[in-house]
């Protein structure tokens, strides 16, 4: 529909993408991709609650992030953090499935990206704010869709 790439990360229900990724879309899972000068870092998945694919403990997410440190240094940081789950305490839920990752807070503290885009928390779950601020990072819940001019 539009002449730009469509980047994605895995959600907790995206098990079919392992064998049949969405056509015309580019996974940025566990890597940095640069487009028009913006550096996107992708980390999909949610907190581990049932042991299915794309679910991680806090320690497992920390390990994924440690593996990305070389890429992050090579790209001199990143501008936009793209995740499925929210950060802990910022638009997340109280149950394990919807709890955010503390390691995302550490990542934002260390690299201060301009934006964090996440999904997972459907806005019809209750009183959830779409846009929040964490230090220098604007966090946007992109549930369903959200258009931003950067």
PDB file of N, CA, C and O in Angstrom, residues 62-107:
ATOM      1  N   UNK A  62      17.451 -10.670  28.970  1.00  0.00           N
ATOM      2  CA  UNK A  62      18.744 -10.020  29.247  1.00  0.00           C
ATOM      3  C   UNK A  62      19.846 -10.644  28.405  1.00  0.00           C
ATOM      4  O   UNK A  62      20.719  -9.924  27.884  1.00  0.00           O
ATOM      5  N   UNK A  63      19.824 -11.954  28.249  1.00  0.00           N
ATOM      6  CA  UNK A  63      20.827 -12.645  27.431  1.00  0.00           C
ATOM      7  C   UNK A  63      20.713 -12.235  25.966  1.00  0.00           C
ATOM      8  O   UNK A  63      21.724 -11.994  25.297  1.00  0.00           O
ATOM      9  N   UNK A  64      19.495 -12.124  25.444  1.00  0.00           N
ATOM     10  CA  UNK A  64      19.297 -11.660  24.066  1.00  0.00           C
ATOM     11  C   UNK A  64      19.893 -10.268  23.886  1.00  0.00           C
ATOM     12  O   UNK A  64      20.544  -9.984  22.882  1.00  0.00           O
ATOM     13  N   UNK A  65      19.668  -9.409  24.867  1.00  0.00           N
ATOM     14  CA  UNK A  65      20.176  -8.041  24.787  1.00  0.00           C
ATOM     15  C   UNK A  65      21.700  -8.032  24.843  1.00  0.00           C
ATOM     16  O   UNK A  65      22.346  -7.303  24.084  1.00  0.00           O
ATOM     17  N   UNK A  66      22.289  -8.843  25.729  1.00  0.00           N
ATOM     18  CA  UNK A  66      23.766  -8.919  25.798  1.00  0.00           C
ATOM     19  C   UNK A  66      24.347  -9.343  24.455  1.00  0.00           C
ATOM     20  O   UNK A  66      25.377  -8.822  24.029  1.00  0.00           O
ATOM     21  N   UNK A  67      23.706 -10.265  23.763  1.00  0.00           N
ATOM     22  CA  UNK A  67      24.185 -10.720  22.456  1.00  0.00           C
ATOM     23  C   UNK A  67      24.124  -9.598  21.412  1.00  0.00           C
ATOM     24  O   UNK A  67      24.820  -9.663  20.400  1.00  0.00           O
ATOM     25  N   UNK A  68      23.312  -8.601  21.640  1.00  0.00           N
ATOM     26  CA  UNK A  68      23.175  -7.491  20.695  1.00  0.00           C
ATOM     27  C   UNK A  68      24.159  -6.351  20.951  1.00  0.00           C
ATOM     28  O   UNK A  68      24.257  -5.429  20.150  1.00  0.00           O
ATOM     29  N   UNK A  69      24.891  -6.403  22.050  1.00  0.00           N
ATOM     30  CA  UNK A  69      25.771  -5.291  22.434  1.00  0.00           C
ATOM     31  C   UNK A  69      26.774  -4.928  21.333  1.00  0.00           C
ATOM     32  O   UNK A  69      27.007  -3.752  21.075  1.00  0.00           O
ATOM     33  N   UNK A  70      27.351  -5.935  20.690  1.00  0.00           N
ATOM     34  CA  UNK A  70      28.327  -5.654  19.620  1.00  0.00           C
ATOM     35  C   UNK A  70      27.653  -4.907  18.464  1.00  0.00           C
ATOM     36  O   UNK A  70      28.193  -3.926  17.949  1.00  0.00           O
ATOM     37  N   UNK A  71      26.462  -5.369  18.069  1.00  0.00           N
ATOM     38  CA  UNK A  71      25.720  -4.682  17.000  1.00  0.00           C
ATOM     39  C   UNK A  71      25.390  -3.248  17.400  1.00  0.00           C
ATOM     40  O   UNK A  71      25.486  -2.326  16.585  1.00  0.00           O
ATOM     41  N   UNK A  72      24.963  -3.081  18.646  1.00  0.00           N
ATOM     42  CA  UNK A  72      24.594  -1.744  19.117  1.00  0.00           C
ATOM     43  C   UNK A  72      25.808  -0.816  19.072  1.00  0.00           C
ATOM     44  O   UNK A  72      25.711   0.325  18.600  1.00  0.00           O
ATOM     45  N   UNK A  73      26.962  -1.305  19.516  1.00  0.00           N
ATOM     46  CA  UNK A  73      28.189  -0.490  19.457  1.00  0.00           C
ATOM     47  C   UNK A  73      28.569  -0.177  18.010  1.00  0.00           C
ATOM     48  O   UNK A  73      28.945   0.950  17.686  1.00  0.00           O
ATOM     49  N   UNK A  74      28.490  -1.199  17.162  1.00  0.00           N
ATOM     50  CA  UNK A  74      28.839  -1.027  15.745  1.00  0.00           C
ATOM     51  C   UNK A  74      27.979   0.054  15.086  1.00  0.00           C
ATOM     52  O   UNK A  74      28.458   0.824  14.260  1.00  0.00           O
ATOM     53  N   UNK A  75      26.707   0.125  15.462  1.00  0.00           N
ATOM     54  CA  UNK A  75      25.788   1.114  14.886  1.00  0.00           C
ATOM     55  C   UNK A  75      25.737   2.409  15.706  1.00  0.00           C
ATOM     56  O   UNK A  75      24.937   3.289  15.425  1.00  0.00           O
ATOM     57  N   UNK A  76      26.593   2.478  16.719  1.00  0.00           N
ATOM     58  CA  UNK A  76      26.640   3.684  17.550  1.00  0.00           C
ATOM     59  C   UNK A  76      25.298   3.942  18.242  1.00  0.00           C
ATOM     60  O   UNK A  76      24.813   5.066  18.283  1.00  0.00           O
ATOM     61  N   UNK A  77      24.690   2.864  18.751  1.00  0.00           N
ATOM     62  CA  UNK A  77      23.402   2.968  19.431  1.00  0.00           C
ATOM     63  C   UNK A  77      22.253   2.649  18.500  1.00  0.00           C
ATOM     64  O   UNK A  77      22.427   2.038  17.443  1.00  0.00           O
ATOM     65  N   UNK A  78      21.073   3.063  18.887  1.00  0.00           N
ATOM     66  CA  UNK A  78      19.874   2.878  18.062  1.00  0.00           C
ATOM     67  C   UNK A  78      18.898   3.988  18.401  1.00  0.00           C
ATOM     68  O   UNK A  78      18.953   4.590  19.467  1.00  0.00           O
ATOM     69  N   UNK A  79      18.004   4.263  17.460  1.00  0.00           N
ATOM     70  CA  UNK A  79      17.046   5.360  17.620  1.00  0.00           C
ATOM     71  C   UNK A  79      15.673   4.882  18.077  1.00  0.00           C
ATOM     72  O   UNK A  79      14.968   5.597  18.781  1.00  0.00           O
ATOM     73  N   UNK A  80      15.301   3.676  17.620  1.00  0.00           N
ATOM     74  CA  UNK A  80      13.951   3.184  17.875  1.00  0.00           C
ATOM     75  C   UNK A  80      14.026   1.731  18.334  1.00  0.00           C
ATOM     76  O   UNK A  80      14.569   0.875  17.632  1.00  0.00           O
ATOM     77  N   UNK A  81      13.474   1.475  19.505  1.00  0.00           N
ATOM     78  CA  UNK A  81      13.377   0.130  20.046  1.00  0.00           C
ATOM     79  C   UNK A  81      11.996  -0.404  19.690  1.00  0.00           C
ATOM     80  O   UNK A  81      10.984   0.205  20.053  1.00  0.00           O
ATOM     81  N   UNK A  82      11.951  -1.518  18.963  1.00  0.00           N
ATOM     82  CA  UNK A  82      10.688  -2.131  18.550  1.00  0.00           C
ATOM     83  C   UNK A  82      10.553  -3.451  19.291  1.00  0.00           C
ATOM     84  O   UNK A  82      11.395  -4.337  19.141  1.00  0.00           O
ATOM     85  N   UNK A  83       9.508  -3.569  20.107  1.00  0.00           N
ATOM     86  CA  UNK A  83       9.294  -4.771  20.898  1.00  0.00           C
ATOM     87  C   UNK A  83       7.836  -5.204  20.761  1.00  0.00           C
ATOM     88  O   UNK A  83       6.995  -4.446  20.254  1.00  0.00           O
ATOM     89  N   UNK A  84       7.556  -6.408  21.217  1.00  0.00           N
ATOM     90  CA  UNK A  84       6.155  -6.811  21.300  1.00  0.00           C
ATOM     91  C   UNK A  84       5.629  -6.454  22.688  1.00  0.00           C
ATOM     92  O   UNK A  84       4.603  -5.810  22.818  1.00  0.00           O
ATOM     93  N   UNK A  85       6.347  -6.860  23.716  1.00  0.00           N
ATOM     94  CA  UNK A  85       5.943  -6.585  25.088  1.00  0.00           C
ATOM     95  C   UNK A  85       6.344  -5.165  25.487  1.00  0.00           C
ATOM     96  O   UNK A  85       7.307  -4.615  24.957  1.00  0.00           O
ATOM     97  N   UNK A  86       5.631  -4.580  26.425  1.00  0.00           N
ATOM     98  CA  UNK A  86       6.035  -3.264  26.932  1.00  0.00           C
ATOM     99  C   UNK A  86       7.190  -3.381  27.920  1.00  0.00           C
ATOM    100  O   UNK A  86       7.622  -4.485  28.263  1.00  0.00           O
ATOM    101  N   UNK A  87       7.669  -2.257  28.353  1.00  0.00           N
ATOM    102  CA  UNK A  87       8.665  -2.215  29.430  1.00  0.00           C
ATOM    103  C   UNK A  87       7.941  -2.378  30.765  1.00  0.00           C
ATOM    104  O   UNK A  87       6.771  -2.007  30.905  1.00  0.00           O
ATOM    105  N   UNK A  88       8.642  -2.889  31.739  1.00  0.00           N
ATOM    106  CA  UNK A  88       8.065  -3.110  33.063  1.00  0.00           C
ATOM    107  C   UNK A  88       7.570  -1.800  33.669  1.00  0.00           C
ATOM    108  O   UNK A  88       8.282  -0.805  33.704  1.00  0.00           O
ATOM    109  N   UNK A  89       6.316  -1.799  34.112  1.00  0.00           N
ATOM    110  CA  UNK A  89       5.766  -0.640  34.807  1.00  0.00           C
ATOM    111  C   UNK A  89       5.308   0.497  33.923  1.00  0.00           C
ATOM    112  O   UNK A  89       4.842   1.511  34.427  1.00  0.00           O
ATOM    113  N   UNK A  90       5.440   0.358  32.604  1.00  0.00           N
ATOM    114  CA  UNK A  90       5.037   1.437  31.694  1.00  0.00           C
ATOM    115  C   UNK A  90       4.066   0.854  30.668  1.00  0.00           C
ATOM    116  O   UNK A  90       4.462   0.365  29.617  1.00  0.00           O
ATOM    117  N   UNK A  91       2.807   0.855  31.010  1.00  0.00           N
ATOM    118  CA  UNK A  91       1.789   0.353  30.098  1.00  0.00           C
ATOM    119  C   UNK A  91       1.667  -1.161  30.085  1.00  0.00           C
ATOM    120  O   UNK A  91       1.048  -1.713  29.183  1.00  0.00           O
ATOM    121  N   UNK A  92       2.272  -1.825  31.059  1.00  0.00           N
ATOM    122  CA  UNK A  92       2.146  -3.280  31.099  1.00  0.00           C
ATOM    123  C   UNK A  92       0.982  -3.674  32.007  1.00  0.00           C
ATOM    124  O   UNK A  92       0.272  -2.825  32.536  1.00  0.00           O
ATOM    125  N   UNK A  93       0.777  -4.986  32.169  1.00  0.00           N
ATOM    126  CA  UNK A  93      -0.324  -5.478  32.984  1.00  0.00           C
ATOM    127  C   UNK A  93       0.174  -6.112  34.267  1.00  0.00           C
ATOM    128  O   UNK A  93       1.376  -6.201  34.514  1.00  0.00           O
ATOM    129  N   UNK A  94      -0.756  -6.580  35.067  1.00  0.00           N
ATOM    130  CA  UNK A  94      -0.426  -7.170  36.363  1.00  0.00           C
ATOM    131  C   UNK A  94      -0.200  -8.676  36.280  1.00  0.00           C
ATOM    132  O   UNK A  94       0.481  -9.248  37.112  1.00  0.00           O
ATOM    133  N   UNK A  95      -0.795  -9.351  35.283  1.00  0.00           N
ATOM    134  CA  UNK A  95      -0.614 -10.796  35.155  1.00  0.00           C
ATOM    135  C   UNK A  95       0.689 -11.089  34.421  1.00  0.00           C
ATOM    136  O   UNK A  95       1.230 -10.238  33.720  1.00  0.00           O
ATOM    137  N   UNK A  96       1.218 -12.287  34.603  1.00  0.00           N
ATOM    138  CA  UNK A  96       2.527 -12.648  34.049  1.00  0.00           C
ATOM    139  C   UNK A  96       2.584 -12.460  32.536  1.00  0.00           C
ATOM    140  O   UNK A  96       3.563 -11.938  32.003  1.00  0.00           O
ATOM    141  N   UNK A  97       1.546 -12.875  31.845  1.00  0.00           N
ATOM    142  CA  UNK A  97       1.516 -12.759  30.378  1.00  0.00           C
ATOM    143  C   UNK A  97       1.713 -11.318  29.914  1.00  0.00           C
ATOM    144  O   UNK A  97       2.318 -11.074  28.882  1.00  0.00           O
ATOM    145  N   UNK A  98       1.211 -10.358  30.671  1.00  0.00           N
ATOM    146  CA  UNK A  98       1.247  -8.959  30.252  1.00  0.00           C
ATOM    147  C   UNK A  98       2.256  -8.107  31.025  1.00  0.00           C
ATOM    148  O   UNK A  98       2.286  -6.894  30.869  1.00  0.00           O
ATOM    149  N   UNK A  99       3.077  -8.750  31.854  1.00  0.00           N
ATOM    150  CA  UNK A  99       4.129  -8.030  32.567  1.00  0.00           C
ATOM    151  C   UNK A  99       5.229  -7.641  31.580  1.00  0.00           C
ATOM    152  O   UNK A  99       5.641  -8.449  30.753  1.00  0.00           O
ATOM    153  N   UNK A 100       5.696  -6.422  31.667  1.00  0.00           N
ATOM    154  CA  UNK A 100       6.771  -5.957  30.793  1.00  0.00           C
ATOM    155  C   UNK A 100       8.139  -6.382  31.304  1.00  0.00           C
ATOM    156  O   UNK A 100       8.284  -6.886  32.417  1.00  0.00           O
ATOM    157  N   UNK A 101       9.146  -6.155  30.479  1.00  0.00           N
ATOM    158  CA  UNK A 101      10.520  -6.543  30.806  1.00  0.00           C
ATOM    159  C   UNK A 101      11.284  -5.392  31.452  1.00  0.00           C
ATOM    160  O   UNK A 101      11.338  -4.289  30.911  1.00  0.00           O
ATOM    161  N   UNK A 102      11.915  -5.675  32.586  1.00  0.00           N
ATOM    162  CA  UNK A 102      12.780  -4.705  33.252  1.00  0.00           C
ATOM    163  C   UNK A 102      14.013  -4.418  32.404  1.00  0.00           C
ATOM    164  O   UNK A 102      14.544  -3.302  32.418  1.00  0.00           O
ATOM    165  N   UNK A 103      14.453  -5.409  31.646  1.00  0.00           N
ATOM    166  CA  UNK A 103      15.646  -5.233  30.810  1.00  0.00           C
ATOM    167  C   UNK A 103      15.424  -4.175  29.724  1.00  0.00           C
ATOM    168  O   UNK A 103      16.381  -3.570  29.254  1.00  0.00           O
ATOM    169  N   UNK A 104      14.176  -3.908  29.337  1.00  0.00           N
ATOM    170  CA  UNK A 104      13.906  -2.833  28.383  1.00  0.00           C
ATOM    171  C   UNK A 104      14.174  -1.476  29.035  1.00  0.00           C
ATOM    172  O   UNK A 104      14.644  -0.546  28.373  1.00  0.00           O
ATOM    173  N   UNK A 105      13.885  -1.358  30.318  1.00  0.00           N
ATOM    174  CA  UNK A 105      14.196  -0.114  31.041  1.00  0.00           C
ATOM    175  C   UNK A 105      15.700   0.118  31.060  1.00  0.00           C
ATOM    176  O   UNK A 105      16.172   1.231  30.809  1.00  0.00           O
ATOM    177  N   UNK A 106      16.450  -0.950  31.346  1.00  0.00           N
ATOM    178  CA  UNK A 106      17.917  -0.855  31.370  1.00  0.00           C
ATOM    179  C   UNK A 106      18.443  -0.443  30.000  1.00  0.00           C
ATOM    180  O   UNK A 106      19.346   0.398  29.893  1.00  0.00           O
ATOM    181  N   UNK A 107      17.886  -1.028  28.944  1.00  0.00           N
ATOM    182  CA  UNK A 107      18.294  -0.704  27.570  1.00  0.00           C
ATOM    183  C   UNK A 107      18.029   0.771  27.261  1.00  0.00           C
ATOM    184  O   UNK A 107      18.880   1.463  26.694  1.00  0.00           O
TER     185      UNK A 107
END
